[in-house]
Short mmCIF file of C-alpha atoms in Angstrom, two decimals:
data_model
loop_
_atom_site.label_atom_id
_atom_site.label_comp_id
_atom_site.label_asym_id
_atom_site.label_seq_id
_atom_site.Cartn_x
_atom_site.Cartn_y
_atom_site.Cartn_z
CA UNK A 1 -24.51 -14.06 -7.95
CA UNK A 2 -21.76 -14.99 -5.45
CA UNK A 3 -19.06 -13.17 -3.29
CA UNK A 4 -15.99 -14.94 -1.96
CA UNK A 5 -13.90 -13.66 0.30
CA UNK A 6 -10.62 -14.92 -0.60
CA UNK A 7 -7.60 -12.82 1.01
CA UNK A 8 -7.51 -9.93 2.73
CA UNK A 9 -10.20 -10.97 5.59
CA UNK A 10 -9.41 -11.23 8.94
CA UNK A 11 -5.74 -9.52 8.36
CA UNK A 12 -4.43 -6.77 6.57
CA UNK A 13 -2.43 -7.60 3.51
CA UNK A 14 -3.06 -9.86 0.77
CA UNK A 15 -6.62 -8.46 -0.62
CA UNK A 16 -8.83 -10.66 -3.07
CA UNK A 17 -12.41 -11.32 -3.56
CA UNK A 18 -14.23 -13.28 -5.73
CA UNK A 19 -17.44 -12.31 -7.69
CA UNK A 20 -19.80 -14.82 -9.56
CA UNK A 21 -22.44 -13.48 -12.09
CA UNK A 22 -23.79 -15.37 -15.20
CA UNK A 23 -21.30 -18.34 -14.57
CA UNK A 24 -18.33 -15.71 -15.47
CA UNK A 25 -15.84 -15.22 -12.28
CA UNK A 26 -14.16 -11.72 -11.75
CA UNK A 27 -11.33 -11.03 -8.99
CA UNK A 28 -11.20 -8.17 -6.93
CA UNK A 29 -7.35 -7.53 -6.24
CA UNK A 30 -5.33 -10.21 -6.36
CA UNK A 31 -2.58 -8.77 -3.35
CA UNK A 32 0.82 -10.44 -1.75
CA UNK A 33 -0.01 -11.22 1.97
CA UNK A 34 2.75 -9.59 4.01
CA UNK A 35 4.10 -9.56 7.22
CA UNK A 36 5.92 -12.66 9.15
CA UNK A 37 7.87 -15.36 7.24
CA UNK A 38 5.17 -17.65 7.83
CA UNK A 39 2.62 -15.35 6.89
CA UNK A 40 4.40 -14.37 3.06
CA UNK A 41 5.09 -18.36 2.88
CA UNK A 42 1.03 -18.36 2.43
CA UNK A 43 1.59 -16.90 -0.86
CA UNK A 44 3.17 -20.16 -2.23
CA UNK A 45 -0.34 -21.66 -1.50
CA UNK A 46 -2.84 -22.68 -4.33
CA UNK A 47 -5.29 -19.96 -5.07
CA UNK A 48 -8.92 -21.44 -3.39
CA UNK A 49 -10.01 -21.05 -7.27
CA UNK A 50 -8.69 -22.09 -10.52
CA UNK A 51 -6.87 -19.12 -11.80
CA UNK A 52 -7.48 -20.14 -15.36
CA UNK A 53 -11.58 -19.76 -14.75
CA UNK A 54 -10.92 -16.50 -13.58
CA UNK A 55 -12.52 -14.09 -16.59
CA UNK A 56 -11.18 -10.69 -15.34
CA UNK A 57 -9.64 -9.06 -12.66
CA UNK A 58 -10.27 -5.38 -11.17
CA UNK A 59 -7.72 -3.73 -9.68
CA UNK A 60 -8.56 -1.33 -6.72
CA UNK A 61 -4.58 0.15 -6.42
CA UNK A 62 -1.01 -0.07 -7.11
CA UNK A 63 -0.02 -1.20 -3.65
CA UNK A 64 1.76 -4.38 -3.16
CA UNK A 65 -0.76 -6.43 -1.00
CA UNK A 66 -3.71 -5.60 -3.38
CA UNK A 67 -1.65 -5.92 -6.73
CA UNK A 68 1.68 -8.55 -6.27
CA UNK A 69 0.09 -11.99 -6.41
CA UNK A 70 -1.09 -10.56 -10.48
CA UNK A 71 1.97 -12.34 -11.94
CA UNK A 72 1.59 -15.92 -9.89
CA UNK A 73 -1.71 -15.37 -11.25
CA UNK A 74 -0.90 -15.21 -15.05
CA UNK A 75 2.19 -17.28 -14.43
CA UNK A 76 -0.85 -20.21 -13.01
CA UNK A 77 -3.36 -20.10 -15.89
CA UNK A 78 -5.27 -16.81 -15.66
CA UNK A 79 -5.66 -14.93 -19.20
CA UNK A 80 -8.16 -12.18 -19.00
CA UNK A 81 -7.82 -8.77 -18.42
CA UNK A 82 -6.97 -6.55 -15.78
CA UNK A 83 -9.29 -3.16 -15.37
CA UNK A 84 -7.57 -0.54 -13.46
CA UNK A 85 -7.36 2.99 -13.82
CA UNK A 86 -4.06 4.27 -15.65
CA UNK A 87 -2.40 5.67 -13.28
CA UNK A 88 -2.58 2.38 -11.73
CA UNK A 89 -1.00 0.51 -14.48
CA UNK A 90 1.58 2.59 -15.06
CA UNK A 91 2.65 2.57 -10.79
CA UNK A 92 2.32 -1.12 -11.48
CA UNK A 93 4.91 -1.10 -14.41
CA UNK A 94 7.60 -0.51 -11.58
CA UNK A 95 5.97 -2.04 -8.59
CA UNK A 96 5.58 -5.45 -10.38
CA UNK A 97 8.61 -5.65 -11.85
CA UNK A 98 10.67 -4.50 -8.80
CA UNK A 99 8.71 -7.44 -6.98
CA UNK A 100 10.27 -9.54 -9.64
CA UNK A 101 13.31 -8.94 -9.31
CA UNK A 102 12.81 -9.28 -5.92
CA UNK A 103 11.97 -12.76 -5.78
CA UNK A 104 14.54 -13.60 -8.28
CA UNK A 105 17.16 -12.19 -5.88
CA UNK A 106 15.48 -13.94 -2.42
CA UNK A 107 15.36 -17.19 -4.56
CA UNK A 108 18.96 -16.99 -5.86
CA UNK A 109 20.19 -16.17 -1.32
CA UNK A 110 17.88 -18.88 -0.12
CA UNK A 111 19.12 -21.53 -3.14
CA UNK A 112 23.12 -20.81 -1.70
CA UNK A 113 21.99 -21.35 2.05
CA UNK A 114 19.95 -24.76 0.39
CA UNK A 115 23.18 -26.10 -1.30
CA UNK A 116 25.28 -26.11 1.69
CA UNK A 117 22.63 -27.67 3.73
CA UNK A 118 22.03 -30.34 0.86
CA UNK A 119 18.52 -29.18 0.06
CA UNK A 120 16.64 -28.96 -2.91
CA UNK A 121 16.45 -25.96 -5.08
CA UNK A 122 13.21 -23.39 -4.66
CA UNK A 123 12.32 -21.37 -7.35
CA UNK A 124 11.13 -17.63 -7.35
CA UNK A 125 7.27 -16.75 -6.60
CA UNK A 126 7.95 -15.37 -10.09
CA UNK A 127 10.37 -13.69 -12.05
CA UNK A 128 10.91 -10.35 -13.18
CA UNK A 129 10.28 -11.84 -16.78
CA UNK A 130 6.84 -13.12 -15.62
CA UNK A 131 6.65 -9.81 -14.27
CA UNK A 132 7.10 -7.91 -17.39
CA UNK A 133 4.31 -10.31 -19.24
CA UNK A 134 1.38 -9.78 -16.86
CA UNK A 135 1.73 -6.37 -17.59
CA UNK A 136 0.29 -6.91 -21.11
CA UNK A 137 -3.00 -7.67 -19.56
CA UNK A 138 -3.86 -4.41 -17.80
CA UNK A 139 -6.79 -2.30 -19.62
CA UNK A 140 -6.69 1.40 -18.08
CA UNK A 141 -9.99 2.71 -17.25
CA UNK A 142 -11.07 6.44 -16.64
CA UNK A 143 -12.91 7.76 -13.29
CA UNK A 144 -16.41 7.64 -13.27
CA UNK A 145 -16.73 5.66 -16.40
CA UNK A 146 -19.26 3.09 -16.06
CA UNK A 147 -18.04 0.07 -18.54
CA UNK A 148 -19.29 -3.49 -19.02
CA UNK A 149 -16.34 -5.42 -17.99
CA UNK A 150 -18.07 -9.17 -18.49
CA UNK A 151 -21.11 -10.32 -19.67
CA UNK A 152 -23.80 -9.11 -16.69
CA UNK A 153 -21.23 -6.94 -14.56
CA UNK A 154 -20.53 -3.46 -15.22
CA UNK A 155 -17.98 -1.48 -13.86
CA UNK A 156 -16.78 2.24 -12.61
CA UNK A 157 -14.14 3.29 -10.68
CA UNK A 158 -14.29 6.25 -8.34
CA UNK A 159 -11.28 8.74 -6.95
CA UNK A 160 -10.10 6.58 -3.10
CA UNK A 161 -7.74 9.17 -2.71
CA UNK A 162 -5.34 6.70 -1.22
CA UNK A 163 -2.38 6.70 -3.62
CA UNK A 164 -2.41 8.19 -7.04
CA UNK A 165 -4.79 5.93 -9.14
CA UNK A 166 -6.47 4.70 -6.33
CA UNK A 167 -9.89 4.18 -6.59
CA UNK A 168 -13.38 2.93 -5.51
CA UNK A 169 -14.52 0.16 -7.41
CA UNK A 170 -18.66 -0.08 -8.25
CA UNK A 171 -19.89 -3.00 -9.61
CA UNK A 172 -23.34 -3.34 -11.00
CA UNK A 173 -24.39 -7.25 -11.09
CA UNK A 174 -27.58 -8.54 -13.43
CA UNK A 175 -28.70 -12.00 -13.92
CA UNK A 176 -32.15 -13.58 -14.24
CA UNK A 177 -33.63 -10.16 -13.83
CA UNK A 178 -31.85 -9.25 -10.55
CA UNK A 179 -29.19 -6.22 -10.43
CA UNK A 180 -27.28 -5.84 -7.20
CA UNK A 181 -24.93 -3.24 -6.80
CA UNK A 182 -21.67 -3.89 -4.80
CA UNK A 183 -19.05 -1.48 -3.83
CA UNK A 184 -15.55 -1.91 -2.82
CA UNK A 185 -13.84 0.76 -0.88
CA UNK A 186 -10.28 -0.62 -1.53
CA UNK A 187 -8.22 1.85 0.71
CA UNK A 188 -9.52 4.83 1.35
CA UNK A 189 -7.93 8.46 1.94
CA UNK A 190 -6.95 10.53 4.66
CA UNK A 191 -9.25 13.74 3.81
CA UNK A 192 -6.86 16.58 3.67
CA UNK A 193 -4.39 14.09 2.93
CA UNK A 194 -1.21 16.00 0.91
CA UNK A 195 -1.33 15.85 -3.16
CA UNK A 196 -4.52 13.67 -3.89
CA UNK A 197 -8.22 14.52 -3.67
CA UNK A 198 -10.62 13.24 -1.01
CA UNK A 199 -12.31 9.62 -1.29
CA UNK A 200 -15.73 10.10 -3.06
CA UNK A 201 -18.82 9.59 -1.63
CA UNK A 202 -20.99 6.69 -2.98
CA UNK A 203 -24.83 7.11 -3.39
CA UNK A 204 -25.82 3.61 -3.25
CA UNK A 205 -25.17 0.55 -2.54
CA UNK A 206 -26.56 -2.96 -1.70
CA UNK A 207 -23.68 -4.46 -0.26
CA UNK A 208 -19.91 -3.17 0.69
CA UNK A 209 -16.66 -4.37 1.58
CA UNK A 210 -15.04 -1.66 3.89
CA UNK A 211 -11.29 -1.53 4.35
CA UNK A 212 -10.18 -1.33 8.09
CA UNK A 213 -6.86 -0.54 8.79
CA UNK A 214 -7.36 1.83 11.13
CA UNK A 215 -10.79 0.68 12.15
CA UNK A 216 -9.70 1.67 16.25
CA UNK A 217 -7.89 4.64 15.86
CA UNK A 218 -8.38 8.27 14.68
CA UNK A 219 -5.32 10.20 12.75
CA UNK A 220 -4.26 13.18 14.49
CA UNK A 221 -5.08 16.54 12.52
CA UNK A 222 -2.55 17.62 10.47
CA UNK A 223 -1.72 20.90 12.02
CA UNK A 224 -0.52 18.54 14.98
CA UNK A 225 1.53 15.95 12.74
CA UNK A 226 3.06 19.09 10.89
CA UNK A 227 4.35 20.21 14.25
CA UNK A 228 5.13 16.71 15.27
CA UNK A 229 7.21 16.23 12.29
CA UNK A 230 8.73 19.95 12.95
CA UNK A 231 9.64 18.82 16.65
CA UNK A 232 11.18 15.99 15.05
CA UNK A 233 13.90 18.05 12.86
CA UNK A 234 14.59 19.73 15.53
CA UNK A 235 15.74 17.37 18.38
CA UNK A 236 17.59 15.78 15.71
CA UNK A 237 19.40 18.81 15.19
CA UNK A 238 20.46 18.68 18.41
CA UNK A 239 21.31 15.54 19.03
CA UNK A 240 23.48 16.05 15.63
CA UNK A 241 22.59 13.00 14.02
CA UNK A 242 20.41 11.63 10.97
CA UNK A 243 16.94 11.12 10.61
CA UNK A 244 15.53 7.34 9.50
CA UNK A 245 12.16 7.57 7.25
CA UNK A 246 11.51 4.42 6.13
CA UNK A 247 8.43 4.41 3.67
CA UNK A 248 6.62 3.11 1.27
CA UNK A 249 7.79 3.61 -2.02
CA UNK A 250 4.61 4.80 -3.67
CA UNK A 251 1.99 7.19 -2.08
CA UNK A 252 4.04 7.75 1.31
CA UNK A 253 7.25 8.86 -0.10
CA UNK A 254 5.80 11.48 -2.57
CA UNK A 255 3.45 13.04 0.59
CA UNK A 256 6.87 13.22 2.97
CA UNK A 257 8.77 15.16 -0.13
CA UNK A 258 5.46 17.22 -0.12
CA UNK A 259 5.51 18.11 2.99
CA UNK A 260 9.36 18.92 3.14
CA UNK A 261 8.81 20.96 0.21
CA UNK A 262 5.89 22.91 1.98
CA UNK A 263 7.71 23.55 5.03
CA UNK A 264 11.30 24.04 3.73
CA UNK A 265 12.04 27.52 5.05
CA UNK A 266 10.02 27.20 8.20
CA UNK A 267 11.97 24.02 9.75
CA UNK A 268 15.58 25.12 8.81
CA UNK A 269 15.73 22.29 5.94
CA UNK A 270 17.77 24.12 4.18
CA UNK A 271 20.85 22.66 6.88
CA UNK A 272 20.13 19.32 5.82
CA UNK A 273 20.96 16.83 3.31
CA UNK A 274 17.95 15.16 2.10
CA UNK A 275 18.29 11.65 0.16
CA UNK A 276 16.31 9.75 -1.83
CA UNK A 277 17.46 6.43 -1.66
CA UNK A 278 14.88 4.25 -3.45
CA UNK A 279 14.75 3.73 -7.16
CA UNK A 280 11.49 2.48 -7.08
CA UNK A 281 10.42 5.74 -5.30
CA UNK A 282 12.25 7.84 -7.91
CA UNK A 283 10.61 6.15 -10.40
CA UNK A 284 7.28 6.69 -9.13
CA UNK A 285 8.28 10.05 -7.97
CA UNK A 286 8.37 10.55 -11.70
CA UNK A 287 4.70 8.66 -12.30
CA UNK A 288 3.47 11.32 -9.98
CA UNK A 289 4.65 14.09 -11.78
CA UNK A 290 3.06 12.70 -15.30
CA UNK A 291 -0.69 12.17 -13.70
CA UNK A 292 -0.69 16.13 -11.88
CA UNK A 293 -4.30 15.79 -13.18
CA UNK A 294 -5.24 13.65 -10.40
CA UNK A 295 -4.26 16.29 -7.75
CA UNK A 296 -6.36 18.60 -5.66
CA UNK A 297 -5.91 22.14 -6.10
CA UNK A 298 -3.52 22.89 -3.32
CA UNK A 299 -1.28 20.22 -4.90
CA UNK A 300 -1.50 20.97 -8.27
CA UNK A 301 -0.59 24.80 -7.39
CA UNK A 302 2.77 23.65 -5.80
CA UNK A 303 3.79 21.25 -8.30
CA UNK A 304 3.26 24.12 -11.11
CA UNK A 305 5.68 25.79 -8.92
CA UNK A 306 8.16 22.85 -8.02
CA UNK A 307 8.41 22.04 -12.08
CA UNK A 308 9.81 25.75 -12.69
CA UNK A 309 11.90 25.35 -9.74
CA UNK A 310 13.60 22.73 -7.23
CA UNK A 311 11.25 20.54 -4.70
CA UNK A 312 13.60 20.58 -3.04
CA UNK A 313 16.98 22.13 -3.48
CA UNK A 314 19.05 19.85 -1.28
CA UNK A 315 16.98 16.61 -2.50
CA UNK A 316 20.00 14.16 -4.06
CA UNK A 317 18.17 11.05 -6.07
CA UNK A 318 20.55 7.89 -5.37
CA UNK A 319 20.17 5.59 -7.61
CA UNK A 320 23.06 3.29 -7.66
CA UNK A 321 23.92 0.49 -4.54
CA UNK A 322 27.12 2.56 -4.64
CA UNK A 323 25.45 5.50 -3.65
CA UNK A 324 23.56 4.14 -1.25
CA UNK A 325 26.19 2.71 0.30
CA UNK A 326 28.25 5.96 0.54
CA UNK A 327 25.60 7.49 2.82
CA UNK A 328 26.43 5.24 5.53
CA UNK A 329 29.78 6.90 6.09
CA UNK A 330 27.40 10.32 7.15
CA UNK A 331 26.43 10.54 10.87
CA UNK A 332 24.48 13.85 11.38
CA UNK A 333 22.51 16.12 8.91
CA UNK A 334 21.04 13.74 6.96
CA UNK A 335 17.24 12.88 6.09
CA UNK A 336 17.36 9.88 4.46
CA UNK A 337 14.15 8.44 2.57
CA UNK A 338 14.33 4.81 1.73
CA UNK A 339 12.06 1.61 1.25
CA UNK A 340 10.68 -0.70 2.21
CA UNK A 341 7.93 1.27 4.55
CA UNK A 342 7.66 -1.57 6.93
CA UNK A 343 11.38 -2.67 7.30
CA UNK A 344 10.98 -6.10 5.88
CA UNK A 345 13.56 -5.41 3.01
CA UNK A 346 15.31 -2.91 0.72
CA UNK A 347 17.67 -0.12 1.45
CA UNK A 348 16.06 0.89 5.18
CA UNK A 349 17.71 -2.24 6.81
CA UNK A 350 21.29 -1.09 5.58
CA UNK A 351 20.53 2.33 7.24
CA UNK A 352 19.02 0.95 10.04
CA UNK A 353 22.07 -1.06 10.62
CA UNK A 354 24.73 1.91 10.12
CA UNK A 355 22.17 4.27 12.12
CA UNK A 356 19.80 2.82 14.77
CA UNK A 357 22.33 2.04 17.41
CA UNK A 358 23.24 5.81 17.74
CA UNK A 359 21.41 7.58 20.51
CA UNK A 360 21.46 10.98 18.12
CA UNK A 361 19.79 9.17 15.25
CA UNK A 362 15.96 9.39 15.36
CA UNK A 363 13.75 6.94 12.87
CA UNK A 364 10.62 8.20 11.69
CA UNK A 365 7.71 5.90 11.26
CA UNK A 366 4.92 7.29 8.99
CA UNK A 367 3.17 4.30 7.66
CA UNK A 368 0.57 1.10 9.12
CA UNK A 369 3.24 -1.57 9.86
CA UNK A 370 1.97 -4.75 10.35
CA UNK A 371 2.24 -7.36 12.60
CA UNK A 372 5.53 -9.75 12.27
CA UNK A 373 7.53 -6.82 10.57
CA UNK A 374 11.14 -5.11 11.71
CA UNK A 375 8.97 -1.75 11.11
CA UNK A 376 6.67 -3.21 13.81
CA UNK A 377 8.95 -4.60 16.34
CA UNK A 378 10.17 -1.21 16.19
CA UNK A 379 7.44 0.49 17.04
CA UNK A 380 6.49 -1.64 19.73
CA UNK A 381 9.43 -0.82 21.68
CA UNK A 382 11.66 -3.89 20.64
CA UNK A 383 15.88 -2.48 22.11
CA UNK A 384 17.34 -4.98 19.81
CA UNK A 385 17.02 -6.10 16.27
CA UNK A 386 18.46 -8.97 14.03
CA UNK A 387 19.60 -7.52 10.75
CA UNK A 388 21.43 -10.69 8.49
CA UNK A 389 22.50 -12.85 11.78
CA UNK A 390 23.68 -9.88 13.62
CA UNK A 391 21.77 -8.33 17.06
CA UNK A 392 21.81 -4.90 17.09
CA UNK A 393 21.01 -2.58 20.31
CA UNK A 394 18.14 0.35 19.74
CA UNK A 395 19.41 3.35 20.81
CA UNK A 396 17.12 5.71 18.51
CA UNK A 397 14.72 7.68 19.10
CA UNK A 398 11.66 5.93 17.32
CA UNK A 399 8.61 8.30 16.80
CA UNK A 400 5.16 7.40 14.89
CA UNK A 401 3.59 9.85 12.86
CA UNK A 402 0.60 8.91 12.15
CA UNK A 403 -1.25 11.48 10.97
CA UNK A 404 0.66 11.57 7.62
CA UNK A 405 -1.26 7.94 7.03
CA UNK A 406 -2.86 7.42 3.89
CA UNK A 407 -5.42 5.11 4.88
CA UNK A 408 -8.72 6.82 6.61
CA UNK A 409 -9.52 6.60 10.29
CA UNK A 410 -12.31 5.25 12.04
CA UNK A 411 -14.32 8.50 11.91
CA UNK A 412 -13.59 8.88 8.27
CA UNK A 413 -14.26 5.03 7.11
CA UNK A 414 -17.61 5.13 9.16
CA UNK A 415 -18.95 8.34 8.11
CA UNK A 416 -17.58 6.97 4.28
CA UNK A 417 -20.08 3.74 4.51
CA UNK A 418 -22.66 5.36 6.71
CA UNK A 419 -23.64 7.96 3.54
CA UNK A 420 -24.35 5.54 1.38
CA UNK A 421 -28.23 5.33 1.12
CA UNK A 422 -30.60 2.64 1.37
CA UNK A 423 -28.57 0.89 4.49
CA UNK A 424 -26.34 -2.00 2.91
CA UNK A 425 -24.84 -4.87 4.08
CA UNK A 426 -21.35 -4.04 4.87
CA UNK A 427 -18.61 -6.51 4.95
CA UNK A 428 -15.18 -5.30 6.86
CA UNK A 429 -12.19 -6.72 5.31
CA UNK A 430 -8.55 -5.48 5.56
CA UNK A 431 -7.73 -4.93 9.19
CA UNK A 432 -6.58 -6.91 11.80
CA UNK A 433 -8.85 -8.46 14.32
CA UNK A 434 -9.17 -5.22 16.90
CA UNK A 435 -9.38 -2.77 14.51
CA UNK A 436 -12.37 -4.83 12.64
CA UNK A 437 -14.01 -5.22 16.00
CA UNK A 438 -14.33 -1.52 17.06
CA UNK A 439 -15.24 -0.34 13.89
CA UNK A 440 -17.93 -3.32 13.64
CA UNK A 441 -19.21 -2.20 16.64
CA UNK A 442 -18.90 1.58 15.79
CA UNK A 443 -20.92 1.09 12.60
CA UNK A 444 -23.32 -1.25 14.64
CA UNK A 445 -23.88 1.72 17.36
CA UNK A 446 -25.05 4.40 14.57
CA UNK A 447 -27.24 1.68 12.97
CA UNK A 448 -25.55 -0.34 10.06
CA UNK A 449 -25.85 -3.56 9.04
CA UNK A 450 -22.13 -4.56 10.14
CA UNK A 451 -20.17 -7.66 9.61
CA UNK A 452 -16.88 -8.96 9.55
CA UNK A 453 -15.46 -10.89 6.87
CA UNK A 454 -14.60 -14.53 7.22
CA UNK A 455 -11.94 -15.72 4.53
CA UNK A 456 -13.29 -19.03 2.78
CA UNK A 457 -16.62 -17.78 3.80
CA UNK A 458 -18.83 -16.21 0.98
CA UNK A 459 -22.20 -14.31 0.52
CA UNK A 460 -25.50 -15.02 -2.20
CA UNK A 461 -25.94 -11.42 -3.48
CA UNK A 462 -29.86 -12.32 -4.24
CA UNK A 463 -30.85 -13.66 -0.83
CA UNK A 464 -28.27 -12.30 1.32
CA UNK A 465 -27.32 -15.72 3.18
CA UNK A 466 -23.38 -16.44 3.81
CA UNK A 467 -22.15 -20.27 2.67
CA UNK A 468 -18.62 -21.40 2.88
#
């Protein structure tokens, strides 16, 4: 019995682990790493394993960097399934395909800069096509049902409370008489979070990978990031220009219309225009609404209300390039929604360029952006930006909300692993390298058996000793 770290060690994005039982090989996650143009060129890369010996995957979440390198997978040789829990696959029915069409589209811009240069043709990571077929392979599973998913490794996914679908993956191991148990967080919830239930605790555990996103920091409560957000309206009022919330198409976008919804009266929404402007948010918008089983009760009460009546009465769902495009002839009393939640593509940048020069408009960041994105640069301060060959000044306001984050914070991750009994070996893996470092030594301080992940490195599950 074997772990592998594969992806998603030592940086964020790009999650995938490897587990070896009975000479059968399952994936955790097979993600997209994101971030810098060098870092998404890494995704071109070989898998470190044959994809074609792969048996099965699991699949903690929806989200790009744990779910987009699926297709290249298929498309190289892999032809198992894919366990996941339904709402999962069906956020993945959009997500995957968008990401298709995606690459289609970069392909197709990068192959006319190619020609004039005189360089060879590149083709797309895959296609929306290849897309569509790795689809086929994904087996929805319910919560808390323990299945056999291989031949010695058993399976059941737990409520992560991250995104809708999101889940905790256990996975019981047997072979030559020894069971271990290993447990991977994926991303875990904000408790309190809007819409979905808290993570669940786990009872046991021999060894567990830990996300770590936010490994350094604690979220604000939300009573603070409701006021924040409040403060927010309001100066843009003022200044009498539009407000920028770039975000992340599935999980983020729902919890901001959420939160609009809950506090439409009290912040004077009803003066605004408030746009949509993501098609792949709309769409899971609409995923959302189908799986109101998975919400907690405060949510669940709401959306019983929202179905009878408006969200949000001045909500306007644009669909079309051509409607997009129209909003850039507004400059004040407009909230405008739009992906991609860390700037690196999609409708944002056409805002951004139409918007963030203007000293009235303010941008809203509510999501982790990481390192070698626009989103980033932005939040660090950066007073200019290079949107398709052109510099444009920073005149915005930029303000970070994090409390609205999805992802747990330090308190919440370590209080998370430290309740699991009998003391296991934790492994941290998603985060970058500060974030792992305080939360290693956090975890270390109270008493666990802390590590951080190496990528290429692995672990023996019976005798506990790393190898690479």
């Amino acid at each position: 019995m074997r772990l592998t770290f594969c992806g998603g060690a030592e940086e964020v994005t790009g999650s995938c682990h490897l587990v070896e039982v009975r000479g059968k090989r399952l994936l955790l996650d097979c993600g997209l790493i994101q971030g810098s143009r060098e870092d998404e060129a890494r995704n071109r890369e070989p898998f470190p394993f044959a994809p074609g010996d792969i048996d099965a995957v699991v699949l903690s979440h929806a989200h790009i960097d744990h779910s987009g390198r699926i297709p290249l997978l298929v498309k190289s040789g892999f032809r198992g399934p894919i366990y996941t829990q339904a709402a999962t696959r069906d956020l993945c029915r959009i997500m995957l395909k968008d990401a298709g069409h995606l690459n289609e589209k970069e392909a197709e811009w990068s192959n006319r800069k190619r020609e004039r240069k005189g360089l060879s043709r590149v083709n797309p990571l895959y296609t929306l096509k290849e897309a569509q077929q790795s689809l086929r392979r994904f087996k929805p599973l319910p919560y808390h049902q323990r299945t056999e998913v291989l031949p010695g490794a058993e399976v059941r996914l737990l409520d992560a409370g991250h995104i809708l679908g999101s889940a905790i993956v256990e996975l019981w191991l047997s072979e030559d008489g020894v069971t271990r148990k290993l447990v991977f967080s994926g991303d875990l919830g904000h408790p309190d979070a809007p819409i979905l239930r808290n993570p669940t605790a786990v009872e046991q555990a021999d060894v567990v990978l830990l996300e770590s996103t936010y490994g350094d920091r604690l979220h604000r409560p939300r009573e603070e990031t409701q006021a924040e957000i409040a403060a927010v309206v309001e100066a843009a009022r003022h200044a009498r220009g539009n407000i920028l919330i770039p975000a992340f198409a599935v999980g983020r976008t729902q919890e901001i219309l959420y939160v609009l919804g809950q506090n439409f009266d009290r912040w004077g929404l009803a003066e605004w225009e408030v746009f949509l402007d993501s098609p792949m948010a709309i769409e899971a918008t609409e995923v959302y609404t189908r799986h109101s089983d998975l919400y907690d009760d405060d949510a669940s009460t709401f959306w019983d209300t929202a179905r009878r009546q408006a969200l949000l009465p001045n909500l306007h769902l644009t669909h079309t390039t051509h409607q997009s495009m129209k909003l850039n002839q507004i400059r004040s009393g407009a909230i405008i929604i739009a992906a991609s939640g860390m700037c690196t593509g999609g409708r944002i940048r056409h805002h951004l360029k139409n918007n963030v020069w203007r000293k009235g408009c303010h941008l809203v960041i509510v999501g982790f952006q990481a390192r070698g994105t626009l989103g980033r640069a932005l939040v660090d301060g950066a007073r200019e930006i290079r949107l398709w060959g052109e510099t444009i000044r920073v005149a915005a306001t930029v303000h970070t909300i994090g409390g609205l984050s999805a992802h747990a914070d330090q308190r919440t991750l370590s209080e998370w692993a430290l309740a699991i009994g009998e003391r296991p070996s934790i492994f941290l893996v998603h985060g970058e390298q500060e974030a792992l470092g305080v939360l290693r030594e956090t975890l270390a301080g109270r008493g666990a058996n802390a590590h951080i992940a190496r990528r290429g490195f692995g672990l023996d599950l019976v005798t506990g000793k790393t190898f690479r």
